[in-house]
């Protein structure tokens, strides 16, 4: 009976050791899986940061720049907010701005807004050809349109000033359906070439914003406000949220 009990004890001990080993292996696999998921999440966050950085940065060279009354804007509308369409929009932007660098000197000191308008109008076919080449180079076959006219703009932040939504004269480049986030700058006077990027203002519908001029604010129903609207940047908010999430893992 003693020998049998000893054998049973050894068998029970072996079973326990096997169970502990399996649980330890399961624990290691779980930790490994969590590590992979954390790494993938970190890579995803970094990709989002890189994509949003260019769209959110504002060049300090235009910190005090105001849009004059007589101006022509450039606006490029992406096909959608999909990452690939936003990347194509940036390629088109770079190609168009580089092309404009070749003839922007003609806009430095035009006699009037009408003279600048004539120069821009003669260059529309060249801009359209450049847009088409850039889309084909990026493997995209959707439609595009380049036009000069008075087009609607949402509320915008530019050079530390907030400009109300309204209709403004602009060269509008529409890629595909044109339903994605846009990039814009001031073509005349030539400010596109010192401004790396601008963002939409986040003021609510009830906020009152400062206008560039009485002519531009006509119909927008906007007035100046003593308190400047708060402007939040997606990149900073994303970084703050990410580090808060990291901190919560160890709390």
C-alpha atoms as an extended CHARMM CRD file, in Angstrom:
* protein
*
       251  EXT
         1         1  UNK       CA              0.0000000000        0.0000000000        0.0000000000  PROA      1               0.0000000000
         2         2  UNK       CA              2.8850000000        2.3300000000        0.7720000000  PROA      2               0.0000000000
         3         3  UNK       CA              4.4570000000        1.7440000000       -2.6310000000  PROA      3               0.0000000000
         4         4  UNK       CA              1.1710000000        2.3140000000       -4.3600000000  PROA      4               0.0000000000
         5         5  UNK       CA              0.5960000000        5.5470000000       -2.4890000000  PROA      5               0.0000000000
         6         6  UNK       CA              4.0840000000        6.7540000000       -3.3750000000  PROA      6               0.0000000000
         7         7  UNK       CA              3.4210000000        5.9840000000       -7.0200000000  PROA      7               0.0000000000
         8         8  UNK       CA              0.1650000000        7.8570000000       -6.8680000000  PROA      8               0.0000000000
         9         9  UNK       CA              1.9190000000       10.8290000000       -5.2700000000  PROA      9               0.0000000000
        10        10  UNK       CA              4.5410000000       10.8630000000       -8.0100000000  PROA      10              0.0000000000
        11        11  UNK       CA              1.8140000000       10.6490000000      -10.6490000000  PROA      11              0.0000000000
        12        12  UNK       CA             -0.1260000000       13.4990000000       -9.0420000000  PROA      12              0.0000000000
        13        13  UNK       CA              3.0450000000       15.5680000000       -8.7930000000  PROA      13              0.0000000000
        14        14  UNK       CA              3.8330000000       14.9350000000      -12.4450000000  PROA      14              0.0000000000
        15        15  UNK       CA              0.3190000000       15.9470000000      -13.4480000000  PROA      15              0.0000000000
        16        16  UNK       CA              0.6220000000       19.1640000000      -11.4640000000  PROA      16              0.0000000000
        17        17  UNK       CA              3.9930000000       19.9730000000      -13.0200000000  PROA      17              0.0000000000
        18        18  UNK       CA              2.5570000000       19.3590000000      -16.4990000000  PROA      18              0.0000000000
        19        19  UNK       CA             -0.4100000000       21.6070000000      -15.7390000000  PROA      19              0.0000000000
        20        20  UNK       CA              1.8800000000       24.3510000000      -14.4040000000  PROA      20              0.0000000000
        21        21  UNK       CA              4.0680000000       24.0820000000      -17.5040000000  PROA      21              0.0000000000
        22        22  UNK       CA              1.0700000000       24.4040000000      -19.8050000000  PROA      22              0.0000000000
        23        23  UNK       CA             -0.2240000000       27.4170000000      -17.8870000000  PROA      23              0.0000000000
        24        24  UNK       CA              3.2270000000       29.0340000000      -18.0390000000  PROA      24              0.0000000000
        25        25  UNK       CA              3.4280000000       28.4220000000      -21.7860000000  PROA      25              0.0000000000
        26        26  UNK       CA             -0.0680000000       29.8560000000      -22.2130000000  PROA      26              0.0000000000
        27        27  UNK       CA              0.9650000000       32.9080000000      -20.1890000000  PROA      27              0.0000000000
        28        28  UNK       CA              4.0300000000       33.4010000000      -22.3830000000  PROA      28              0.0000000000
        29        29  UNK       CA              1.9250000000       33.1320000000      -25.5390000000  PROA      29              0.0000000000
        30        30  UNK       CA             -0.5180000000       35.6830000000      -24.1490000000  PROA      30              0.0000000000
        31        31  UNK       CA              2.3070000000       38.0790000000      -23.3210000000  PROA      31              0.0000000000
        32        32  UNK       CA              3.7950000000       37.5730000000      -26.7670000000  PROA      32              0.0000000000
        33        33  UNK       CA              0.4320000000       38.3020000000      -28.3920000000  PROA      33              0.0000000000
        34        34  UNK       CA              0.0220000000       41.4630000000      -26.3400000000  PROA      34              0.0000000000
        35        35  UNK       CA              3.5120000000       42.5460000000      -27.3330000000  PROA      35              0.0000000000
        36        36  UNK       CA              2.7420000000       42.1100000000      -31.0230000000  PROA      36              0.0000000000
        37        37  UNK       CA             -0.5370000000       44.0090000000      -30.7190000000  PROA      37              0.0000000000
        38        38  UNK       CA              1.1820000000       46.8220000000      -28.8190000000  PROA      38              0.0000000000
        39        39  UNK       CA              3.8720000000       47.0520000000      -31.4950000000  PROA      39              0.0000000000
        40        40  UNK       CA              1.2680000000       47.1610000000      -34.2650000000  PROA      40              0.0000000000
        41        41  UNK       CA             -0.6800000000       49.8410000000      -32.4010000000  PROA      41              0.0000000000
        42        42  UNK       CA              2.4950000000       51.8940000000      -31.9660000000  PROA      42              0.0000000000
        43        43  UNK       CA              3.2850000000       51.6040000000      -35.6890000000  PROA      43              0.0000000000
        44        44  UNK       CA             -0.2660000000       52.6770000000      -36.5430000000  PROA      44              0.0000000000
        45        45  UNK       CA             -0.0350000000       55.6940000000      -34.2390000000  PROA      45              0.0000000000
        46        46  UNK       CA              3.2850000000       56.7280000000      -35.7620000000  PROA      46              0.0000000000
        47        47  UNK       CA              1.8190000000       56.4540000000      -39.2690000000  PROA      47              0.0000000000
        48        48  UNK       CA             -1.1110000000       58.6630000000      -38.2680000000  PROA      48              0.0000000000
        49        49  UNK       CA              1.2680000000       61.2000000000      -36.7350000000  PROA      49              0.0000000000
        50        50  UNK       CA              3.3800000000       61.3470000000      -39.8830000000  PROA      50              0.0000000000
        51        51  UNK       CA              0.3200000000       61.7970000000      -42.1080000000  PROA      51              0.0000000000
        52        52  UNK       CA             -1.2070000000       64.4960000000      -39.9240000000  PROA      52              0.0000000000
        53        53  UNK       CA              2.0020000000       66.4420000000      -39.3070000000  PROA      53              0.0000000000
        54        54  UNK       CA              2.2420000000       68.0230000000      -42.7340000000  PROA      54              0.0000000000
        55        55  UNK       CA             -1.4120000000       68.9900000000      -42.7620000000  PROA      55              0.0000000000
        56        56  UNK       CA             -1.2010000000       70.6710000000      -39.3390000000  PROA      56              0.0000000000
        57        57  UNK       CA              2.1120000000       72.5490000000      -39.4560000000  PROA      57              0.0000000000
        58        58  UNK       CA              2.1210000000       76.2940000000      -40.0660000000  PROA      58              0.0000000000
        59        59  UNK       CA              5.2290000000       78.0690000000      -41.2770000000  PROA      59              0.0000000000
        60        60  UNK       CA              6.4250000000       80.7700000000      -38.8740000000  PROA      60              0.0000000000
        61        61  UNK       CA              7.2260000000       82.9790000000      -41.8680000000  PROA      61              0.0000000000
        62        62  UNK       CA              3.5250000000       83.8070000000      -42.2070000000  PROA      62              0.0000000000
        63        63  UNK       CA              2.7700000000       84.1940000000      -38.5140000000  PROA      63              0.0000000000
        64        64  UNK       CA              1.6470000000       87.7930000000      -39.0690000000  PROA      64              0.0000000000
        65        65  UNK       CA              0.4410000000       87.4980000000      -42.6590000000  PROA      65              0.0000000000
        66        66  UNK       CA             -3.0680000000       88.6960000000      -43.4430000000  PROA      66              0.0000000000
        67        67  UNK       CA             -4.9840000000       87.9500000000      -46.6100000000  PROA      67              0.0000000000
        68        68  UNK       CA             -5.4260000000       91.2480000000      -48.4810000000  PROA      68              0.0000000000
        69        69  UNK       CA             -8.6950000000       92.3980000000      -49.9530000000  PROA      69              0.0000000000
        70        70  UNK       CA             -7.5930000000       91.8420000000      -53.5530000000  PROA      70              0.0000000000
        71        71  UNK       CA             -6.4890000000       88.2240000000      -53.5360000000  PROA      71              0.0000000000
        72        72  UNK       CA             -6.8220000000       84.9950000000      -55.4600000000  PROA      72              0.0000000000
        73        73  UNK       CA             -6.6190000000       81.7410000000      -53.5540000000  PROA      73              0.0000000000
        74        74  UNK       CA             -5.5510000000       78.2650000000      -54.5850000000  PROA      74              0.0000000000
        75        75  UNK       CA             -7.6020000000       75.3590000000      -53.2590000000  PROA      75              0.0000000000
        76        76  UNK       CA             -7.0050000000       71.6520000000      -53.9010000000  PROA      76              0.0000000000
        77        77  UNK       CA             -9.7950000000       69.2180000000      -52.9680000000  PROA      77              0.0000000000
        78        78  UNK       CA             -8.8750000000       65.5720000000      -52.4360000000  PROA      78              0.0000000000
        79        79  UNK       CA            -11.0290000000       62.7910000000      -53.8500000000  PROA      79              0.0000000000
        80        80  UNK       CA            -11.7430000000       61.4860000000      -50.3340000000  PROA      80              0.0000000000
        81        81  UNK       CA            -10.2380000000       61.2470000000      -46.8560000000  PROA      81              0.0000000000
        82        82  UNK       CA             -8.7150000000       57.8460000000      -47.5420000000  PROA      82              0.0000000000
        83        83  UNK       CA             -4.9400000000       57.9210000000      -46.8450000000  PROA      83              0.0000000000
        84        84  UNK       CA             -4.0880000000       57.1090000000      -50.4640000000  PROA      84              0.0000000000
        85        85  UNK       CA             -6.2470000000       59.9690000000      -51.7660000000  PROA      85              0.0000000000
        86        86  UNK       CA             -4.7370000000       62.4160000000      -49.2830000000  PROA      86              0.0000000000
        87        87  UNK       CA             -1.2580000000       61.3640000000      -50.3950000000  PROA      87              0.0000000000
        88        88  UNK       CA             -2.2160000000       61.9340000000      -54.0380000000  PROA      88              0.0000000000
        89        89  UNK       CA             -3.5510000000       65.3780000000      -53.0840000000  PROA      89              0.0000000000
        90        90  UNK       CA             -0.1680000000       66.2700000000      -51.5930000000  PROA      90              0.0000000000
        91        91  UNK       CA              1.6280000000       65.0780000000      -54.7220000000  PROA      91              0.0000000000
        92        92  UNK       CA             -0.6560000000       67.2490000000      -56.8440000000  PROA      92              0.0000000000
        93        93  UNK       CA             -0.0890000000       70.1860000000      -54.5060000000  PROA      93              0.0000000000
        94        94  UNK       CA              3.6910000000       69.8470000000      -54.7190000000  PROA      94              0.0000000000
        95        95  UNK       CA              3.6110000000       69.5440000000      -58.5110000000  PROA      95              0.0000000000
        96        96  UNK       CA              1.3010000000       72.5390000000      -58.9750000000  PROA      96              0.0000000000
        97        97  UNK       CA              3.2230000000       74.7810000000      -56.5630000000  PROA      97              0.0000000000
        98        98  UNK       CA              6.5330000000       73.8200000000      -58.1800000000  PROA      98              0.0000000000
        99        99  UNK       CA              5.0800000000       74.6490000000      -61.5830000000  PROA      99              0.0000000000
       100       100  UNK       CA              3.8220000000       78.0050000000      -60.3160000000  PROA      100             0.0000000000
       101       101  UNK       CA              7.2950000000       78.8690000000      -59.0700000000  PROA      101             0.0000000000
       102       102  UNK       CA              8.2650000000       79.1720000000      -62.7270000000  PROA      102             0.0000000000
       103       103  UNK       CA              5.8440000000       82.0050000000      -63.4550000000  PROA      103             0.0000000000
       104       104  UNK       CA              5.0350000000       83.5070000000      -60.0550000000  PROA      104             0.0000000000
       105       105  UNK       CA              7.3710000000       86.4550000000      -60.7240000000  PROA      105             0.0000000000
       106       106  UNK       CA              4.7380000000       87.7570000000      -63.1120000000  PROA      106             0.0000000000
       107       107  UNK       CA              2.3810000000       88.0460000000      -60.1500000000  PROA      107             0.0000000000
       108       108  UNK       CA              4.8070000000       89.9180000000      -57.8950000000  PROA      108             0.0000000000
       109       109  UNK       CA              3.8780000000       93.3950000000      -59.0410000000  PROA      109             0.0000000000
       110       110  UNK       CA              0.8680000000       93.2540000000      -61.3410000000  PROA      110             0.0000000000
       111       111  UNK       CA             -0.8830000000       96.5220000000      -62.0810000000  PROA      111             0.0000000000
       112       112  UNK       CA             -4.1260000000       95.2700000000      -60.5890000000  PROA      112             0.0000000000
       113       113  UNK       CA             -6.1030000000       92.2510000000      -59.5000000000  PROA      113             0.0000000000
       114       114  UNK       CA             -7.5050000000       92.1050000000      -63.0260000000  PROA      114             0.0000000000
       115       115  UNK       CA             -3.9950000000       91.8020000000      -64.4520000000  PROA      115             0.0000000000
       116       116  UNK       CA             -3.2290000000       88.9540000000      -62.0450000000  PROA      116             0.0000000000
       117       117  UNK       CA             -6.5180000000       87.3250000000      -63.0010000000  PROA      117             0.0000000000
       118       118  UNK       CA             -5.5660000000       87.4370000000      -66.6960000000  PROA      118             0.0000000000
       119       119  UNK       CA             -2.1830000000       85.8380000000      -66.0180000000  PROA      119             0.0000000000
       120       120  UNK       CA             -3.7270000000       83.0860000000      -63.9110000000  PROA      120             0.0000000000
       121       121  UNK       CA             -6.3970000000       82.4160000000      -66.5270000000  PROA      121             0.0000000000
       122       122  UNK       CA             -3.7820000000       81.9140000000      -69.2590000000  PROA      122             0.0000000000
       123       123  UNK       CA             -1.9940000000       79.3710000000      -67.0370000000  PROA      123             0.0000000000
       124       124  UNK       CA             -5.0540000000       77.2180000000      -66.2930000000  PROA      124             0.0000000000
       125       125  UNK       CA             -4.3720000000       74.7670000000      -69.1810000000  PROA      125             0.0000000000
       126       126  UNK       CA             -0.8140000000       74.2570000000      -67.9080000000  PROA      126             0.0000000000
       127       127  UNK       CA             -2.0660000000       73.6070000000      -64.3830000000  PROA      127             0.0000000000
       128       128  UNK       CA             -4.6400000000       71.1520000000      -65.7120000000  PROA      128             0.0000000000
       129       129  UNK       CA             -1.9830000000       69.2550000000      -67.6770000000  PROA      129             0.0000000000
       130       130  UNK       CA              0.2350000000       69.0920000000      -64.6020000000  PROA      130             0.0000000000
       131       131  UNK       CA             -2.6070000000       67.7140000000      -62.4880000000  PROA      131             0.0000000000
       132       132  UNK       CA             -3.3230000000       65.0310000000      -65.0910000000  PROA      132             0.0000000000
       133       133  UNK       CA              0.3400000000       64.0040000000      -65.3040000000  PROA      133             0.0000000000
       134       134  UNK       CA              0.6140000000       63.7760000000      -61.5360000000  PROA      134             0.0000000000
       135       135  UNK       CA             -2.5070000000       61.6270000000      -61.2270000000  PROA      135             0.0000000000
       136       136  UNK       CA             -1.2950000000       59.2440000000      -63.9310000000  PROA      136             0.0000000000
       137       137  UNK       CA              2.1440000000       59.0470000000      -62.3130000000  PROA      137             0.0000000000
       138       138  UNK       CA              0.4310000000       57.9480000000      -59.0990000000  PROA      138             0.0000000000
       139       139  UNK       CA             -1.6910000000       55.3380000000      -60.8780000000  PROA      139             0.0000000000
       140       140  UNK       CA             -4.9700000000       57.2150000000      -60.4410000000  PROA      140             0.0000000000
       141       141  UNK       CA             -7.5640000000       57.4290000000      -63.2060000000  PROA      141             0.0000000000
       142       142  UNK       CA            -10.3190000000       59.4580000000      -61.5580000000  PROA      142             0.0000000000
       143       143  UNK       CA            -11.4790000000       62.7330000000      -63.0670000000  PROA      143             0.0000000000
       144       144  UNK       CA            -10.1350000000       66.1760000000      -62.2290000000  PROA      144             0.0000000000
       145       145  UNK       CA            -11.0930000000       69.7740000000      -62.8760000000  PROA      145             0.0000000000
       146       146  UNK       CA             -9.2010000000       73.0700000000      -62.7240000000  PROA      146             0.0000000000
       147       147  UNK       CA            -11.1940000000       76.3080000000      -62.6990000000  PROA      147             0.0000000000
       148       148  UNK       CA            -10.9160000000       79.9690000000      -61.7760000000  PROA      148             0.0000000000
       149       149  UNK       CA            -13.9690000000       81.5150000000      -60.1860000000  PROA      149             0.0000000000
       150       150  UNK       CA            -15.7450000000       82.5390000000      -57.0050000000  PROA      150             0.0000000000
       151       151  UNK       CA            -16.0130000000       79.3890000000      -54.9140000000  PROA      151             0.0000000000
       152       152  UNK       CA            -17.2330000000       78.6090000000      -51.3670000000  PROA      152             0.0000000000
       153       153  UNK       CA            -14.7160000000       78.3330000000      -48.5300000000  PROA      153             0.0000000000
       154       154  UNK       CA            -15.2690000000       77.1110000000      -44.9620000000  PROA      154             0.0000000000
       155       155  UNK       CA            -13.9750000000       79.1020000000      -41.9990000000  PROA      155             0.0000000000
       156       156  UNK       CA            -10.1900000000       79.2270000000      -42.2490000000  PROA      156             0.0000000000
       157       157  UNK       CA             -7.2070000000       79.9190000000      -40.0050000000  PROA      157             0.0000000000
       158       158  UNK       CA             -4.3830000000       81.7340000000      -41.7880000000  PROA      158             0.0000000000
       159       159  UNK       CA             -1.3310000000       83.4610000000      -40.3170000000  PROA      159             0.0000000000
       160       160  UNK       CA             -2.9030000000       83.7470000000      -36.8760000000  PROA      160             0.0000000000
       161       161  UNK       CA             -6.1280000000       85.2600000000      -38.2250000000  PROA      161             0.0000000000
       162       162  UNK       CA             -9.4830000000       83.5170000000      -38.5720000000  PROA      162             0.0000000000
       163       163  UNK       CA            -11.4300000000       84.2380000000      -41.7450000000  PROA      163             0.0000000000
       164       164  UNK       CA            -15.1360000000       83.5000000000      -42.0500000000  PROA      164             0.0000000000
       165       165  UNK       CA            -16.7710000000       81.0700000000      -44.4070000000  PROA      165             0.0000000000
       166       166  UNK       CA            -17.8840000000       82.6620000000      -47.6310000000  PROA      166             0.0000000000
       167       167  UNK       CA            -17.3610000000       82.8810000000      -51.3740000000  PROA      167             0.0000000000
       168       168  UNK       CA            -13.8680000000       83.8740000000      -52.5180000000  PROA      168             0.0000000000
       169       169  UNK       CA            -12.0890000000       84.0590000000      -55.8480000000  PROA      169             0.0000000000
       170       170  UNK       CA             -9.8140000000       81.0750000000      -56.2580000000  PROA      170             0.0000000000
       171       171  UNK       CA             -8.2090000000       78.5610000000      -58.5640000000  PROA      171             0.0000000000
       172       172  UNK       CA             -9.9610000000       75.3750000000      -57.4980000000  PROA      172             0.0000000000
       173       173  UNK       CA             -8.4770000000       71.9760000000      -58.3200000000  PROA      173             0.0000000000
       174       174  UNK       CA            -11.0190000000       69.1990000000      -57.7640000000  PROA      174             0.0000000000
       175       175  UNK       CA             -9.6940000000       65.6310000000      -57.6990000000  PROA      175             0.0000000000
       176       176  UNK       CA            -12.3210000000       62.9530000000      -58.3250000000  PROA      176             0.0000000000
       177       177  UNK       CA            -15.4120000000       63.6550000000      -56.2490000000  PROA      177             0.0000000000
       178       178  UNK       CA            -13.6280000000       66.3930000000      -54.2820000000  PROA      178             0.0000000000
       179       179  UNK       CA            -15.1020000000       65.1630000000      -50.9910000000  PROA      179             0.0000000000
       180       180  UNK       CA            -11.8410000000       64.8940000000      -49.0490000000  PROA      180             0.0000000000
       181       181  UNK       CA             -9.9490000000       67.3700000000      -46.8840000000  PROA      181             0.0000000000
       182       182  UNK       CA             -8.4690000000       70.2510000000      -48.8370000000  PROA      182             0.0000000000
       183       183  UNK       CA             -5.2340000000       72.1990000000      -48.9350000000  PROA      183             0.0000000000
       184       184  UNK       CA             -5.1870000000       75.9030000000      -49.7450000000  PROA      184             0.0000000000
       185       185  UNK       CA             -3.0120000000       78.9840000000      -49.8720000000  PROA      185             0.0000000000
       186       186  UNK       CA             -3.0150000000       82.4940000000      -51.3180000000  PROA      186             0.0000000000
       187       187  UNK       CA             -1.9420000000       82.5460000000      -54.9620000000  PROA      187             0.0000000000
       188       188  UNK       CA             -2.1090000000       86.3210000000      -55.3990000000  PROA      188             0.0000000000
       189       189  UNK       CA             -0.3410000000       88.0520000000      -53.7720000000  PROA      189             0.0000000000
       190       190  UNK       CA              2.0200000000       85.0470000000      -53.9810000000  PROA      190             0.0000000000
       191       191  UNK       CA              1.9750000000       83.6180000000      -50.4560000000  PROA      191             0.0000000000
       192       192  UNK       CA              1.7850000000       79.9210000000      -51.3550000000  PROA      192             0.0000000000
       193       193  UNK       CA              5.5310000000       79.7980000000      -51.5560000000  PROA      193             0.0000000000
       194       194  UNK       CA              6.3210000000       80.7260000000      -47.9660000000  PROA      194             0.0000000000
       195       195  UNK       CA              3.3250000000       79.0170000000      -46.3550000000  PROA      195             0.0000000000
       196       196  UNK       CA              3.9070000000       75.2900000000      -45.9530000000  PROA      196             0.0000000000
       197       197  UNK       CA              0.3490000000       74.5390000000      -44.9310000000  PROA      197             0.0000000000
       198       198  UNK       CA             -2.7850000000       75.8810000000      -43.2700000000  PROA      198             0.0000000000
       199       199  UNK       CA             -5.6410000000       74.3920000000      -41.2910000000  PROA      199             0.0000000000
       200       200  UNK       CA             -9.3630000000       74.8580000000      -40.8250000000  PROA      200             0.0000000000
       201       201  UNK       CA            -10.4420000000       76.8760000000      -37.8140000000  PROA      201             0.0000000000
       202       202  UNK       CA            -12.4100000000       74.9470000000      -35.2410000000  PROA      202             0.0000000000
       203       203  UNK       CA            -14.7150000000       77.7830000000      -34.1810000000  PROA      203             0.0000000000
       204       204  UNK       CA            -18.3100000000       76.7350000000      -33.6510000000  PROA      204             0.0000000000
       205       205  UNK       CA            -21.2170000000       78.1230000000      -35.6340000000  PROA      205             0.0000000000
       206       206  UNK       CA            -21.8520000000       80.7380000000      -32.9630000000  PROA      206             0.0000000000
       207       207  UNK       CA            -18.2730000000       81.9900000000      -32.8500000000  PROA      207             0.0000000000
       208       208  UNK       CA            -17.6190000000       85.4200000000      -34.3130000000  PROA      208             0.0000000000
       209       209  UNK       CA            -14.4150000000       85.7770000000      -36.2610000000  PROA      209             0.0000000000
       210       210  UNK       CA            -12.2700000000       88.5800000000      -37.5610000000  PROA      210             0.0000000000
       211       211  UNK       CA            -12.6650000000       89.3800000000      -41.2400000000  PROA      211             0.0000000000
       212       212  UNK       CA             -9.9170000000       90.1970000000      -43.7080000000  PROA      212             0.0000000000
       213       213  UNK       CA            -11.9390000000       93.0430000000      -45.2180000000  PROA      213             0.0000000000
       214       214  UNK       CA            -15.4940000000       94.3030000000      -45.4830000000  PROA      214             0.0000000000
       215       215  UNK       CA            -15.7130000000       93.1180000000      -49.0730000000  PROA      215             0.0000000000
       216       216  UNK       CA            -14.6480000000       89.5630000000      -48.2250000000  PROA      216             0.0000000000
       217       217  UNK       CA            -16.9630000000       89.2680000000      -45.2240000000  PROA      217             0.0000000000
       218       218  UNK       CA            -20.0490000000       90.3650000000      -47.1250000000  PROA      218             0.0000000000
       219       219  UNK       CA            -22.7950000000       87.8100000000      -46.6250000000  PROA      219             0.0000000000
       220       220  UNK       CA            -20.8470000000       85.8590000000      -44.0240000000  PROA      220             0.0000000000
       221       221  UNK       CA            -22.5500000000       87.5910000000      -41.0830000000  PROA      221             0.0000000000
       222       222  UNK       CA            -19.3050000000       87.6600000000      -39.0990000000  PROA      222             0.0000000000
       223       223  UNK       CA            -18.1590000000       90.2450000000      -36.5600000000  PROA      223             0.0000000000
       224       224  UNK       CA            -14.9920000000       90.6580000000      -34.5770000000  PROA      224             0.0000000000
       225       225  UNK       CA            -14.8620000000       89.2110000000      -31.1050000000  PROA      225             0.0000000000
       226       226  UNK       CA            -12.8410000000       90.4030000000      -28.1570000000  PROA      226             0.0000000000
       227       227  UNK       CA            -11.8380000000       86.8940000000      -27.1930000000  PROA      227             0.0000000000
       228       228  UNK       CA             -9.8320000000       85.0210000000      -29.7980000000  PROA      228             0.0000000000
       229       229  UNK       CA            -11.2300000000       81.6060000000      -30.7360000000  PROA      229             0.0000000000
       230       230  UNK       CA             -9.4210000000       78.6120000000      -29.3510000000  PROA      230             0.0000000000
       231       231  UNK       CA             -7.5030000000       76.7030000000      -32.0080000000  PROA      231             0.0000000000
       232       232  UNK       CA             -6.7120000000       73.0770000000      -31.3080000000  PROA      232             0.0000000000
       233       233  UNK       CA             -4.2770000000       70.9930000000      -33.3280000000  PROA      233             0.0000000000
       234       234  UNK       CA             -5.0130000000       67.3840000000      -34.1370000000  PROA      234             0.0000000000
       235       235  UNK       CA             -1.3530000000       66.3610000000      -33.7980000000  PROA      235             0.0000000000
       236       236  UNK       CA             -1.0660000000       67.6530000000      -30.2260000000  PROA      236             0.0000000000
       237       237  UNK       CA             -4.4030000000       66.1330000000      -29.2240000000  PROA      237             0.0000000000
       238       238  UNK       CA             -3.3540000000       62.7980000000      -30.6940000000  PROA      238             0.0000000000
       239       239  UNK       CA              0.0000000000       62.8400000000      -28.8940000000  PROA      239             0.0000000000
       240       240  UNK       CA             -1.6450000000       63.7320000000      -25.5880000000  PROA      240             0.0000000000
       241       241  UNK       CA             -4.1960000000       60.9600000000      -25.9570000000  PROA      241             0.0000000000
       242       242  UNK       CA             -1.5090000000       58.4410000000      -26.8910000000  PROA      242             0.0000000000
       243       243  UNK       CA              0.7010000000       59.2220000000      -23.8930000000  PROA      243             0.0000000000
       244       244  UNK       CA             -2.3280000000       59.1710000000      -21.5850000000  PROA      244             0.0000000000
       245       245  UNK       CA             -3.1420000000       55.7040000000      -22.9200000000  PROA      245             0.0000000000
       246       246  UNK       CA              0.4540000000       54.5480000000      -22.3350000000  PROA      246             0.0000000000
       247       247  UNK       CA              0.2820000000       55.8900000000      -18.7820000000  PROA      247             0.0000000000
       248       248  UNK       CA             -2.9590000000       54.0530000000      -18.1010000000  PROA      248             0.0000000000
       249       249  UNK       CA             -1.2660000000       50.7340000000      -18.8980000000  PROA      249             0.0000000000
       250       250  UNK       CA              1.0170000000       51.1360000000      -15.8950000000  PROA      250             0.0000000000
       251       251  UNK       CA             -1.4280000000       52.7810000000      -13.4880000000  PROA      251             0.0000000000
